[in-house]
Tab-separated table of N, CA and C in Angstrom:
chain	number	residue	atom	x	y	z
A	16	MET	N	115.013	-93.777	-47.164
A	16	MET	CA	115.075	-94.240	-45.785
A	16	MET	C	113.739	-94.896	-45.447
A	17	LYS	N	113.811	-96.066	-44.861
A	17	LYS	CA	112.605	-96.781	-44.446
A	17	LYS	C	112.425	-96.582	-42.944
A	18	THR	N	111.219	-96.128	-42.532
A	18	THR	CA	110.941	-95.858	-41.122
A	18	THR	C	109.627	-96.500	-40.697
A	19	ASN	N	109.473	-96.567	-39.383
A	19	ASN	CA	108.265	-97.125	-38.788
A	19	ASN	C	107.918	-96.270	-37.567
A	20	VAL	N	106.684	-95.781	-37.467
A	20	VAL	CA	106.265	-94.975	-36.315
A	20	VAL	C	106.209	-95.871	-35.076
A	21	ILE	N	106.943	-95.462	-34.026
A	21	ILE	CA	106.879	-96.229	-32.775
A	21	ILE	C	106.101	-95.488	-31.686
A	22	TYR	N	106.062	-94.146	-31.754
A	22	TYR	CA	105.244	-93.359	-30.834
A	22	TYR	C	104.605	-92.224	-31.618
A	23	THR	N	103.285	-92.130	-31.537
A	23	THR	CA	102.571	-91.046	-32.208
A	23	THR	C	102.670	-89.779	-31.373
A	24	ASN	N	102.383	-88.650	-31.991
A	24	ASN	CA	102.405	-87.386	-31.277
A	24	ASN	C	101.413	-87.398	-30.118
A	25	GLU	N	100.280	-88.009	-30.310
A	25	GLU	CA	99.277	-88.105	-29.243
A	25	GLU	C	99.821	-88.908	-28.058
A	26	GLN	N	100.479	-90.027	-28.327
A	26	GLN	CA	101.073	-90.833	-27.251
A	26	GLN	C	102.166	-90.050	-26.525
A	27	ILE	N	102.970	-89.330	-27.282
A	27	ILE	CA	104.067	-88.551	-26.701
A	27	ILE	C	103.514	-87.480	-25.771
A	28	ARG	N	102.570	-86.709	-26.249
A	28	ARG	CA	102.009	-85.614	-25.453
A	28	ARG	C	101.296	-86.126	-24.198
A	29	GLU	N	100.588	-87.228	-24.322
A	29	GLU	CA	99.906	-87.815	-23.164
A	29	GLU	C	100.923	-88.253	-22.112
A	30	ARG	N	101.992	-88.891	-22.553
A	30	ARG	CA	103.014	-89.361	-21.610
A	30	ARG	C	103.761	-88.191	-20.979
A	31	ILE	N	104.004	-87.133	-21.737
A	31	ILE	CA	104.682	-85.961	-21.180
A	31	ILE	C	103.822	-85.315	-20.096
A	32	SER	N	102.518	-85.285	-20.279
A	32	SER	CA	101.621	-84.758	-19.235
A	32	SER	C	101.758	-85.571	-17.953
A	33	GLN	N	101.779	-86.882	-18.082
A	33	GLN	CA	101.951	-87.760	-16.918
A	33	GLN	C	103.311	-87.526	-16.265
A	34	LEU	N	104.333	-87.378	-17.079
A	34	LEU	CA	105.689	-87.161	-16.576
A	34	LEU	C	105.783	-85.834	-15.821
A	35	GLY	N	105.138	-84.804	-16.344
A	35	GLY	CA	105.114	-83.513	-15.660
A	35	GLY	C	104.510	-83.628	-14.274
A	36	GLU	N	103.479	-84.438	-14.155
A	36	GLU	CA	102.843	-84.675	-12.857
A	36	GLU	C	103.801	-85.420	-11.924
A	37	GLU	N	104.477	-86.441	-12.426
A	37	GLU	CA	105.461	-87.189	-11.619
A	37	GLU	C	106.563	-86.262	-11.117
A	38	ILE	N	107.064	-85.424	-12.002
A	38	ILE	CA	108.142	-84.496	-11.643
A	38	ILE	C	107.647	-83.505	-10.595
A	39	SER	N	106.472	-82.952	-10.796
A	39	SER	CA	105.900	-81.986	-9.846
A	39	SER	C	105.787	-82.586	-8.452
A	40	ARG	N	105.331	-83.823	-8.362
A	40	ARG	CA	105.192	-84.494	-7.061
A	40	ARG	C	106.544	-84.743	-6.392
A	41	SER	N	107.598	-84.863	-7.168
A	41	SER	CA	108.907	-85.205	-6.593
A	41	SER	C	109.587	-84.024	-5.899
A	42	TYR	N	109.140	-82.809	-6.190
A	42	TYR	CA	109.719	-81.623	-5.554
A	42	TYR	C	108.738	-81.115	-4.510
A	43	SER	N	109.047	-81.365	-3.236
A	43	SER	CA	108.097	-81.069	-2.162
A	43	SER	C	108.314	-79.712	-1.499
A	44	ASP	N	109.394	-79.024	-1.805
A	44	ASP	CA	109.622	-77.721	-1.179
A	44	ASP	C	109.336	-76.597	-2.184
A	45	ASP	N	109.565	-75.365	-1.743
A	45	ASP	CA	109.254	-74.204	-2.583
A	45	ASP	C	110.451	-73.695	-3.379
A	46	ARG	N	111.531	-74.425	-3.354
A	46	ARG	CA	112.709	-73.977	-4.107
A	46	ARG	C	112.432	-74.085	-5.604
A	47	PRO	N	113.039	-73.185	-6.380
A	47	PRO	CA	112.828	-73.260	-7.829
A	47	PRO	C	113.484	-74.499	-8.431
A	48	VAL	N	112.895	-74.959	-9.513
A	48	VAL	CA	113.468	-76.060	-10.282
A	48	VAL	C	114.115	-75.445	-11.515
A	49	LEU	N	115.430	-75.590	-11.613
A	49	LEU	CA	116.156	-75.112	-12.786
A	49	LEU	C	116.126	-76.220	-13.825
A	50	CYS	N	115.310	-76.027	-14.844
A	50	CYS	CA	115.181	-77.011	-15.923
A	50	CYS	C	116.177	-76.654	-17.014
A	51	ILE	N	117.066	-77.588	-17.300
A	51	ILE	CA	118.123	-77.347	-18.279
A	51	ILE	C	117.891	-78.220	-19.497
A	52	CYS	N	117.667	-77.564	-20.614
A	52	CYS	CA	117.455	-78.258	-21.882
A	52	CYS	C	118.802	-78.516	-22.538
A	53	VAL	N	119.056	-79.782	-22.854
A	53	VAL	CA	120.269	-80.130	-23.593
A	53	VAL	C	119.915	-80.030	-25.078
A	54	LEU	N	120.431	-78.961	-25.682
A	54	LEU	CA	120.144	-78.686	-27.092
A	54	LEU	C	120.950	-79.599	-27.992
A	55	ARG	N	120.483	-79.881	-29.137
A	55	ARG	CA	119.278	-79.422	-29.764
A	55	ARG	C	118.170	-80.436	-29.632
A	56	GLY	N	118.530	-81.673	-29.440
A	56	GLY	CA	117.562	-82.760	-29.501
A	56	GLY	C	116.415	-82.694	-28.526
A	57	ALA	N	116.630	-82.120	-27.343
A	57	ALA	CA	115.589	-82.142	-26.309
A	57	ALA	C	114.605	-80.989	-26.406
A	58	VAL	N	114.786	-80.076	-27.337
A	58	VAL	CA	114.001	-78.837	-27.328
A	58	VAL	C	112.491	-79.064	-27.428
A	59	MET	N	112.032	-79.963	-28.255
A	59	MET	CA	110.587	-80.193	-28.376
A	59	MET	C	110.032	-80.830	-27.102
A	60	PHE	N	110.727	-81.815	-26.584
A	60	PHE	CA	110.352	-82.470	-25.328
A	60	PHE	C	110.360	-81.457	-24.185
A	61	PHE	N	111.399	-80.653	-24.118
A	61	PHE	CA	111.583	-79.658	-23.067
A	61	PHE	C	110.429	-78.656	-23.033
A	62	THR	N	110.104	-78.074	-24.185
A	62	THR	CA	109.065	-77.040	-24.206
A	62	THR	C	107.708	-77.597	-23.797
A	63	GLU	N	107.435	-78.817	-24.162
A	63	GLU	CA	106.176	-79.451	-23.763
A	63	GLU	C	106.206	-79.800	-22.269
A	64	LEU	N	107.331	-80.329	-21.798
A	64	LEU	CA	107.440	-80.797	-20.416
A	64	LEU	C	107.359	-79.665	-19.400
A	65	VAL	N	108.088	-78.576	-19.608
A	65	VAL	CA	108.126	-77.510	-18.591
A	65	VAL	C	106.755	-76.876	-18.376
A	66	GLN	N	105.892	-76.951	-19.368
A	66	GLN	CA	104.529	-76.429	-19.212
A	66	GLN	C	103.701	-77.294	-18.267
A	67	LYS	N	104.130	-78.523	-18.050
A	67	LYS	CA	103.379	-79.477	-17.220
A	67	LYS	C	103.901	-79.566	-15.789
A	68	ILE	N	104.984	-78.858	-15.481
A	68	ILE	CA	105.574	-78.896	-14.139
A	68	ILE	C	104.998	-77.753	-13.306
A	69	ARG	N	104.430	-78.099	-12.148
A	69	ARG	CA	103.869	-77.088	-11.253
A	69	ARG	C	104.983	-76.466	-10.415
A	70	GLY	N	104.754	-75.249	-9.961
A	70	GLY	CA	105.714	-74.566	-9.111
A	70	GLY	C	106.622	-73.664	-9.920
A	71	GLU	N	107.588	-73.071	-9.219
A	71	GLU	CA	108.501	-72.141	-9.882
A	71	GLU	C	109.521	-72.913	-10.711
A	72	VAL	N	109.574	-72.566	-11.976
A	72	VAL	CA	110.496	-73.213	-12.907
A	72	VAL	C	111.347	-72.131	-13.559
A	73	VAL	N	112.646	-72.348	-13.578
A	73	VAL	CA	113.584	-71.465	-14.260
A	73	VAL	C	114.152	-72.260	-15.430
A	74	LEU	N	114.237	-71.628	-16.599
A	74	LEU	CA	114.696	-72.328	-17.795
A	74	LEU	C	116.099	-71.896	-18.179
A	75	ASP	N	116.887	-72.857	-18.618
A	75	ASP	CA	118.203	-72.555	-19.181
A	75	ASP	C	118.522	-73.617	-20.222
A	76	PHE	N	119.549	-73.335	-20.991
A	76	PHE	CA	119.880	-74.181	-22.137
A	76	PHE	C	121.379	-74.395	-22.210
A	77	MET	N	121.759	-75.566	-22.684
A	77	MET	CA	123.176	-75.829	-22.915
A	77	MET	C	123.318	-76.722	-24.135
A	78	THR	N	124.480	-76.638	-24.734
A	78	THR	CA	124.757	-77.461	-25.908
A	78	THR	C	125.972	-78.318	-25.618
A	79	LEU	N	125.810	-79.609	-25.807
A	79	LEU	CA	126.893	-80.575	-25.649
A	79	LEU	C	127.030	-81.328	-26.958
A	80	SER	N	128.137	-81.992	-27.110
A	80	SER	CA	128.300	-82.832	-28.290
A	80	SER	C	128.979	-84.131	-27.890
A	81	SER	N	128.401	-85.229	-28.352
A	81	SER	CA	129.052	-86.531	-28.193
A	81	SER	C	128.900	-87.351	-29.466
A	82	TYR	N	128.251	-86.769	-30.459
A	82	TYR	CA	128.079	-87.439	-31.751
A	82	TYR	C	128.928	-86.708	-32.773
A	83	ASP	N	129.801	-87.433	-33.440
A	83	ASP	CA	130.594	-86.816	-34.497
A	83	ASP	C	129.697	-86.562	-35.703
A	84	SER	N	129.075	-87.597	-36.175
A	84	SER	CA	128.059	-87.522	-37.224
A	84	SER	C	127.423	-88.891	-37.315
A	85	GLY	N	126.282	-88.938	-37.947
A	85	GLY	CA	125.643	-90.229	-38.150
A	85	GLY	C	124.892	-90.725	-36.945
A	86	THR	N	125.034	-92.008	-36.653
A	86	THR	CA	124.146	-92.663	-35.693
A	86	THR	C	124.809	-93.130	-34.410
A	87	SER	N	126.107	-92.947	-34.241
A	87	SER	CA	126.736	-93.470	-33.027
A	87	SER	C	127.507	-92.396	-32.273
A	88	SER	N	127.495	-92.537	-30.947
A	88	SER	CA	128.171	-91.605	-30.060
A	88	SER	C	129.673	-91.847	-30.093
A	89	SER	N	130.431	-90.753	-29.994
A	89	SER	CA	131.887	-90.870	-29.939
A	89	SER	C	132.341	-91.302	-28.545
A	90	GLY	N	131.471	-91.096	-27.530
A	90	GLY	CA	131.828	-91.421	-26.153
A	90	GLY	C	132.542	-90.289	-25.441
A	91	LYS	N	132.953	-89.269	-26.179
A	91	LYS	CA	133.632	-88.112	-25.596
A	91	LYS	C	132.664	-86.941	-25.583
A	92	VAL	N	132.314	-86.474	-24.385
A	92	VAL	CA	131.363	-85.373	-24.253
A	92	VAL	C	132.132	-84.068	-24.152
A	93	ARG	N	131.703	-83.092	-24.925
A	93	ARG	CA	132.301	-81.762	-24.804
A	93	ARG	C	131.192	-80.725	-24.700
A	94	MET	N	131.430	-79.713	-23.869
A	94	MET	CA	130.455	-78.649	-23.696
A	94	MET	C	130.705	-77.599	-24.766
A	95	VAL	N	129.697	-77.340	-25.562
A	95	VAL	CA	129.790	-76.333	-26.610
A	95	VAL	C	129.342	-74.986	-26.055
A	96	ASN	N	128.209	-74.960	-25.351
A	96	ASN	CA	127.689	-73.762	-24.682
A	96	ASN	C	127.116	-74.163	-23.333
A	97	GLY	N	127.557	-73.477	-22.274
A	97	GLY	CA	127.080	-73.771	-20.929
A	97	GLY	C	125.849	-72.958	-20.567
A	98	ILE	N	125.372	-73.139	-19.337
A	98	ILE	CA	124.190	-72.407	-18.869
A	98	ILE	C	124.604	-71.061	-18.286
A	99	ARG	N	123.620	-70.183	-18.090
A	99	ARG	CA	123.868	-68.863	-17.514
A	99	ARG	C	123.432	-68.775	-16.057
A	100	GLU	N	122.462	-69.586	-15.666
A	100	GLU	CA	121.909	-69.543	-14.308
A	100	GLU	C	122.867	-70.169	-13.296
A	101	ASP	N	122.812	-69.661	-12.065
A	101	ASP	CA	123.550	-70.253	-10.953
A	101	ASP	C	122.716	-71.418	-10.414
A	102	VAL	N	123.315	-72.569	-10.230
A	102	VAL	CA	122.569	-73.746	-9.761
A	102	VAL	C	122.560	-73.865	-8.238
A	103	LYS	N	123.383	-73.098	-7.553
A	103	LYS	CA	123.503	-73.216	-6.102
A	103	LYS	C	122.146	-73.017	-5.427
A	104	GLY	N	121.780	-73.984	-4.572
A	104	GLY	CA	120.543	-73.904	-3.810
A	104	GLY	C	119.280	-74.192	-4.600
A	105	LYS	N	119.430	-74.674	-5.821
A	105	LYS	CA	118.259	-74.972	-6.654
A	105	LYS	C	118.195	-76.464	-6.950
A	106	HIS	N	116.993	-76.911	-7.235
A	106	HIS	CA	116.832	-78.248	-7.800
A	106	HIS	C	117.244	-78.137	-9.263
A	107	VAL	N	118.033	-79.069	-9.741
A	107	VAL	CA	118.438	-79.079	-11.149
A	107	VAL	C	117.772	-80.270	-11.827
A	108	LEU	N	117.061	-79.991	-12.907
A	108	LEU	CA	116.446	-81.036	-13.713
A	108	LEU	C	117.037	-80.954	-15.115
A	109	ILE	N	117.858	-81.935	-15.443
A	109	ILE	CA	118.456	-82.017	-16.776
A	109	ILE	C	117.438	-82.693	-17.688
A	110	VAL	N	117.128	-82.060	-18.805
A	110	VAL	CA	116.138	-82.598	-19.737
A	110	VAL	C	116.848	-82.987	-21.028
A	111	GLU	N	116.828	-84.285	-21.309
A	111	GLU	CA	117.524	-84.862	-22.465
A	111	GLU	C	116.529	-85.529	-23.402
A	112	ASP	N	116.919	-85.646	-24.658
A	112	ASP	CA	116.066	-86.347	-25.619
A	112	ASP	C	116.178	-87.856	-25.446
A	113	ILE	N	117.399	-88.369	-25.452
A	113	ILE	CA	117.593	-89.818	-25.392
A	113	ILE	C	118.827	-90.140	-24.558
A	114	ILE	N	118.707	-91.113	-23.688
A	114	ILE	CA	119.850	-91.595	-22.914
A	114	ILE	C	120.310	-92.866	-23.602
A	115	ASP	N	121.498	-92.802	-24.159
A	115	ASP	CA	122.024	-93.866	-25.010
A	115	ASP	C	123.224	-94.515	-24.313
A	116	SER	N	124.413	-94.043	-24.592
A	116	SER	CA	125.623	-94.624	-24.003
A	116	SER	C	125.737	-94.333	-22.508
A	117	GLY	N	125.133	-93.213	-22.069
A	117	GLY	CA	125.217	-92.804	-20.670
A	117	GLY	C	126.308	-91.784	-20.410
A	118	HIS	N	127.199	-91.576	-21.357
A	118	HIS	CA	128.322	-90.654	-21.158
A	118	HIS	C	127.863	-89.221	-20.882
A	119	THR	N	126.878	-88.744	-21.628
A	119	THR	CA	126.416	-87.365	-21.451
A	119	THR	C	125.820	-87.162	-20.068
A	120	ILE	N	124.973	-88.066	-19.621
A	120	ILE	CA	124.340	-87.924	-18.308
A	120	ILE	C	125.368	-88.040	-17.192
A	121	LYS	N	126.300	-88.942	-17.313
A	121	LYS	CA	127.369	-89.067	-16.315
A	121	LYS	C	128.143	-87.757	-16.221
A	122	PHE	N	128.500	-87.194	-17.375
A	122	PHE	CA	129.217	-85.919	-17.438
A	122	PHE	C	128.403	-84.809	-16.764
A	123	LEU	N	127.121	-84.702	-17.100
A	123	LEU	CA	126.281	-83.627	-16.567
A	123	LEU	C	126.037	-83.767	-15.073
A	124	ARG	N	125.785	-84.966	-14.602
A	124	ARG	CA	125.583	-85.163	-13.155
A	124	ARG	C	126.834	-84.733	-12.381
A	125	GLU	N	127.999	-85.133	-12.851
A	125	GLU	CA	129.245	-84.750	-12.180
A	125	GLU	C	129.458	-83.239	-12.252
A	126	TYR	N	129.233	-82.663	-13.405
A	126	TYR	CA	129.430	-81.225	-13.623
A	126	TYR	C	128.541	-80.405	-12.683
A	127	PHE	N	127.249	-80.709	-12.645
A	127	PHE	CA	126.333	-79.914	-11.826
A	127	PHE	C	126.446	-80.231	-10.341
A	128	SER	N	126.760	-81.439	-9.964
A	128	SER	CA	126.896	-81.804	-8.551
A	128	SER	C	127.990	-80.999	-7.866
A	129	GLU	N	128.995	-80.598	-8.613
A	129	GLU	CA	130.096	-79.799	-8.060
A	129	GLU	C	129.694	-78.351	-7.801
A	130	LYS	N	128.525	-77.931	-8.248
A	130	LYS	CA	128.108	-76.529	-8.152
A	130	LYS	C	127.088	-76.274	-7.041
A	131	ASP	N	126.970	-77.209	-6.104
A	131	ASP	CA	126.166	-77.068	-4.890
A	131	ASP	C	124.659	-76.869	-5.120
A	132	PRO	N	124.046	-77.701	-5.968
A	132	PRO	CA	122.587	-77.641	-6.101
A	132	PRO	C	121.937	-78.401	-4.945
A	133	VAL	N	120.627	-78.262	-4.790
A	133	VAL	CA	119.897	-79.077	-3.815
A	133	VAL	C	119.976	-80.534	-4.260
A	134	ASP	N	119.723	-80.773	-5.536
A	134	ASP	CA	119.823	-82.108	-6.114
A	134	ASP	C	119.922	-81.988	-7.632
A	135	VAL	N	120.280	-83.078	-8.258
A	135	VAL	CA	120.366	-83.142	-9.720
A	135	VAL	C	119.567	-84.360	-10.164
A	136	LYS	N	118.552	-84.112	-10.985
A	136	LYS	CA	117.734	-85.196	-11.521
A	136	LYS	C	117.742	-85.120	-13.043
A	137	VAL	N	117.363	-86.229	-13.651
A	137	VAL	CA	117.378	-86.333	-15.109
A	137	VAL	C	116.013	-86.782	-15.603
A	138	ALA	N	115.516	-86.081	-16.622
A	138	ALA	CA	114.297	-86.488	-17.321
A	138	ALA	C	114.657	-86.690	-18.788
A	139	CYS	N	114.181	-87.778	-19.358
A	139	CYS	CA	114.455	-88.011	-20.778
A	139	CYS	C	113.194	-88.461	-21.499
A	140	LEU	N	113.164	-88.160	-22.769
A	140	LEU	CA	112.070	-88.611	-23.619
A	140	LEU	C	112.185	-90.111	-23.857
A	141	LEU	N	113.389	-90.562	-24.198
A	141	LEU	CA	113.622	-91.976	-24.499
A	141	LEU	C	114.816	-92.501	-23.723
A	142	ASP	N	114.653	-93.656	-23.134
A	142	ASP	CA	115.760	-94.344	-22.473
A	142	ASP	C	116.095	-95.572	-23.314
A	143	LYS	N	117.381	-95.759	-23.519
A	143	LYS	CA	117.863	-96.869	-24.354
A	143	LYS	C	118.885	-97.666	-23.539
A	144	PRO	N	118.424	-98.377	-22.488
A	144	PRO	CA	119.348	-98.997	-21.531
A	144	PRO	C	120.261	-100.064	-22.116
A	145	MET	N	119.854	-100.718	-23.185
A	145	MET	CA	120.675	-101.804	-23.733
A	145	MET	C	121.956	-101.302	-24.405
A	146	THR	N	122.089	-99.996	-24.607
A	146	THR	CA	123.292	-99.456	-25.251
A	146	THR	C	124.213	-98.732	-24.269
A	147	ARG	N	123.937	-98.843	-22.964
A	147	ARG	CA	124.762	-98.168	-21.957
A	147	ARG	C	126.206	-98.656	-22.005
A	148	GLN	N	127.104	-97.696	-21.936
A	148	GLN	CA	128.527	-97.991	-21.796
A	148	GLN	C	129.010	-97.632	-20.401
A	149	VAL	N	128.305	-96.691	-19.756
A	149	VAL	CA	128.598	-96.294	-18.375
A	149	VAL	C	127.278	-96.219	-17.616
A	150	HIS	N	127.355	-96.323	-16.291
A	150	HIS	CA	126.148	-96.240	-15.468
A	150	HIS	C	125.541	-94.841	-15.588
A	151	ALA	N	124.243	-94.771	-15.789
A	151	ALA	CA	123.549	-93.484	-15.883
A	151	ALA	C	122.157	-93.624	-15.283
A	152	ASP	N	121.949	-92.996	-14.124
A	152	ASP	CA	120.629	-93.019	-13.495
A	152	ASP	C	119.697	-92.055	-14.212
A	153	VAL	N	118.490	-92.518	-14.480
A	153	VAL	CA	117.454	-91.690	-15.096
A	153	VAL	C	116.290	-91.635	-14.112
A	154	ASP	N	115.956	-90.431	-13.657
A	154	ASP	CA	114.900	-90.276	-12.660
A	154	ASP	C	113.504	-90.323	-13.271
A	155	PHE	N	113.360	-89.728	-14.443
A	155	PHE	CA	112.057	-89.657	-15.107
A	155	PHE	C	112.245	-89.957	-16.586
A	156	LYS	N	111.481	-90.900	-17.096
A	156	LYS	CA	111.582	-91.206	-18.523
A	156	LYS	C	110.197	-91.373	-19.110
A	157	ALA	N	110.035	-90.845	-20.301
A	157	ALA	CA	108.743	-90.974	-20.974
A	157	ALA	C	108.578	-92.385	-21.521
A	158	PHE	N	109.586	-92.862	-22.244
A	158	PHE	CA	109.505	-94.175	-22.880
A	158	PHE	C	110.850	-94.889	-22.786
A	159	THR	N	110.797	-96.209	-22.789
A	159	THR	CA	112.006	-97.032	-22.854
A	159	THR	C	111.980	-97.799	-24.158
A	160	LEU	N	113.040	-97.663	-24.927
A	160	LEU	CA	113.147	-98.430	-26.169
A	160	LEU	C	113.489	-99.870	-25.815
A	161	GLU	N	112.832	-100.797	-26.453
A	161	GLU	CA	113.011	-102.220	-26.154
A	161	GLU	C	114.113	-102.878	-26.980
A	162	LYS	N	114.578	-102.175	-28.015
A	162	LYS	CA	115.676	-102.704	-28.824
A	162	LYS	C	116.573	-101.537	-29.228
A	163	PRO	N	117.787	-101.823	-29.647
A	163	PRO	CA	118.747	-100.748	-29.933
A	163	PRO	C	118.493	-100.045	-31.270
A	164	SER	N	117.313	-99.500	-31.417
A	164	SER	CA	116.913	-98.830	-32.654
A	164	SER	C	117.523	-97.438	-32.749
A	165	PHE	N	117.705	-96.976	-33.984
A	165	PHE	CA	118.020	-95.569	-34.209
A	165	PHE	C	116.697	-94.888	-34.509
A	166	VAL	N	116.429	-93.779	-33.810
A	166	VAL	CA	115.134	-93.120	-33.924
A	166	VAL	C	115.283	-91.661	-34.343
A	167	ILE	N	114.250	-91.168	-35.012
A	167	ILE	CA	114.209	-89.772	-35.452
A	167	ILE	C	112.833	-89.194	-35.121
A	168	GLY	N	112.745	-87.873	-35.191
A	168	GLY	CA	111.489	-87.175	-34.974
A	168	GLY	C	111.355	-86.649	-33.563
A	169	TYR	N	110.462	-85.690	-33.388
A	169	TYR	CA	110.206	-85.047	-32.110
A	169	TYR	C	111.514	-84.559	-31.463
A	170	GLY	N	112.350	-83.944	-32.285
A	170	GLY	CA	113.623	-83.392	-31.825
A	170	GLY	C	114.820	-84.265	-32.117
A	171	LEU	N	114.602	-85.548	-32.304
A	171	LEU	CA	115.694	-86.492	-32.583
A	171	LEU	C	116.051	-86.419	-34.069
A	172	ASP	N	117.340	-86.502	-34.353
A	172	ASP	CA	117.766	-86.257	-35.727
A	172	ASP	C	118.662	-87.340	-36.298
A	173	TYR	N	118.839	-87.245	-37.586
A	173	TYR	CA	119.890	-87.972	-38.298
A	173	TYR	C	120.653	-86.910	-39.069
A	174	ASP	N	121.896	-86.638	-38.647
A	174	ASP	CA	122.715	-85.573	-39.242
A	174	ASP	C	121.953	-84.256	-39.366
A	175	GLN	N	121.281	-83.860	-38.295
A	175	GLN	CA	120.537	-82.603	-38.172
A	175	GLN	C	119.230	-82.560	-38.969
A	176	HIS	N	118.809	-83.647	-39.540
A	176	HIS	CA	117.561	-83.698	-40.300
A	176	HIS	C	116.497	-84.461	-39.507
A	177	TYR	N	115.242	-84.191	-39.813
A	177	TYR	CA	114.060	-84.916	-39.309
A	177	TYR	C	113.649	-84.555	-37.883
A	178	ARG	N	114.265	-83.544	-37.273
A	178	ARG	CA	113.878	-83.133	-35.920
A	178	ARG	C	112.427	-82.658	-35.864
A	179	ASN	N	111.936	-82.112	-36.971
A	179	ASN	CA	110.617	-81.489	-37.002
A	179	ASN	C	109.454	-82.472	-37.121
A	180	LEU	N	109.724	-83.743	-37.281
A	180	LEU	CA	108.647	-84.727	-37.391
A	180	LEU	C	107.896	-84.811	-36.066
A	181	SER	N	106.580	-84.897	-36.113
A	181	SER	CA	105.784	-84.855	-34.884
A	181	SER	C	105.703	-86.196	-34.162
A	182	ASN	N	105.999	-87.273	-34.848
A	182	ASN	CA	106.027	-88.608	-34.249
A	182	ASN	C	107.476	-89.029	-34.022
A	183	ILE	N	107.679	-90.113	-33.276
A	183	ILE	CA	109.009	-90.717	-33.154
A	183	ILE	C	109.002	-91.958	-34.025
A	184	LEU	N	109.992	-92.020	-34.902
A	184	LEU	CA	110.069	-93.109	-35.868
A	184	LEU	C	111.355	-93.893	-35.701
A	185	GLU	N	111.250	-95.192	-35.849
A	185	GLU	CA	112.412	-96.072	-35.871
A	185	GLU	C	112.914	-96.107	-37.314
A	186	VAL	N	114.223	-95.930	-37.479
A	186	VAL	CA	114.818	-96.029	-38.809
A	186	VAL	C	115.149	-97.496	-39.042
A	187	GLU	N	114.479	-98.087	-40.004
A	187	GLU	CA	114.702	-99.504	-40.306
A	187	GLU	C	115.867	-99.693	-41.259
A	188	SER	N	116.033	-98.757	-42.180
A	188	SER	CA	117.190	-98.788	-43.084
A	188	SER	C	117.424	-97.387	-43.617
A	189	LEU	N	118.689	-97.070	-43.824
A	189	LEU	CA	119.057	-95.740	-44.336
A	189	LEU	C	119.113	-95.724	-45.843
């Protein structure tokens, strides 16, 4: 596999610190922020990000699937494991690794909005707007990909491999 580093670990961590500050400023009341990690891809981003958010933060995790295998989304989102926390009366911050087709974020916004939260916001490590199939608002993003690259590292995978890489790499050829 031929790859090219597009974001170093230092760049990622610096941007996550800035993002944590942006997120902290956006919540002006004392209500808790329920940060929901969409497993597995967002776990590295999530653990770094929640440490940078000021105020009361509650953590929860969920597993969704929209990738059958390989590099493309099936477009059908299914919940594998849901959260345990009640979202009613809380700020909900969905933390995703990459916003690609938009199907997952659309599904999650609709799902959580029905449960009476104060609000539902989305933070992602990477935004890939050129591959959107449905409208998906992203409130906080670390980086925007400028071309429709397939990327690995820092939680992002290819068939469950390469999540442990500390940088984000563009896959030039498999």
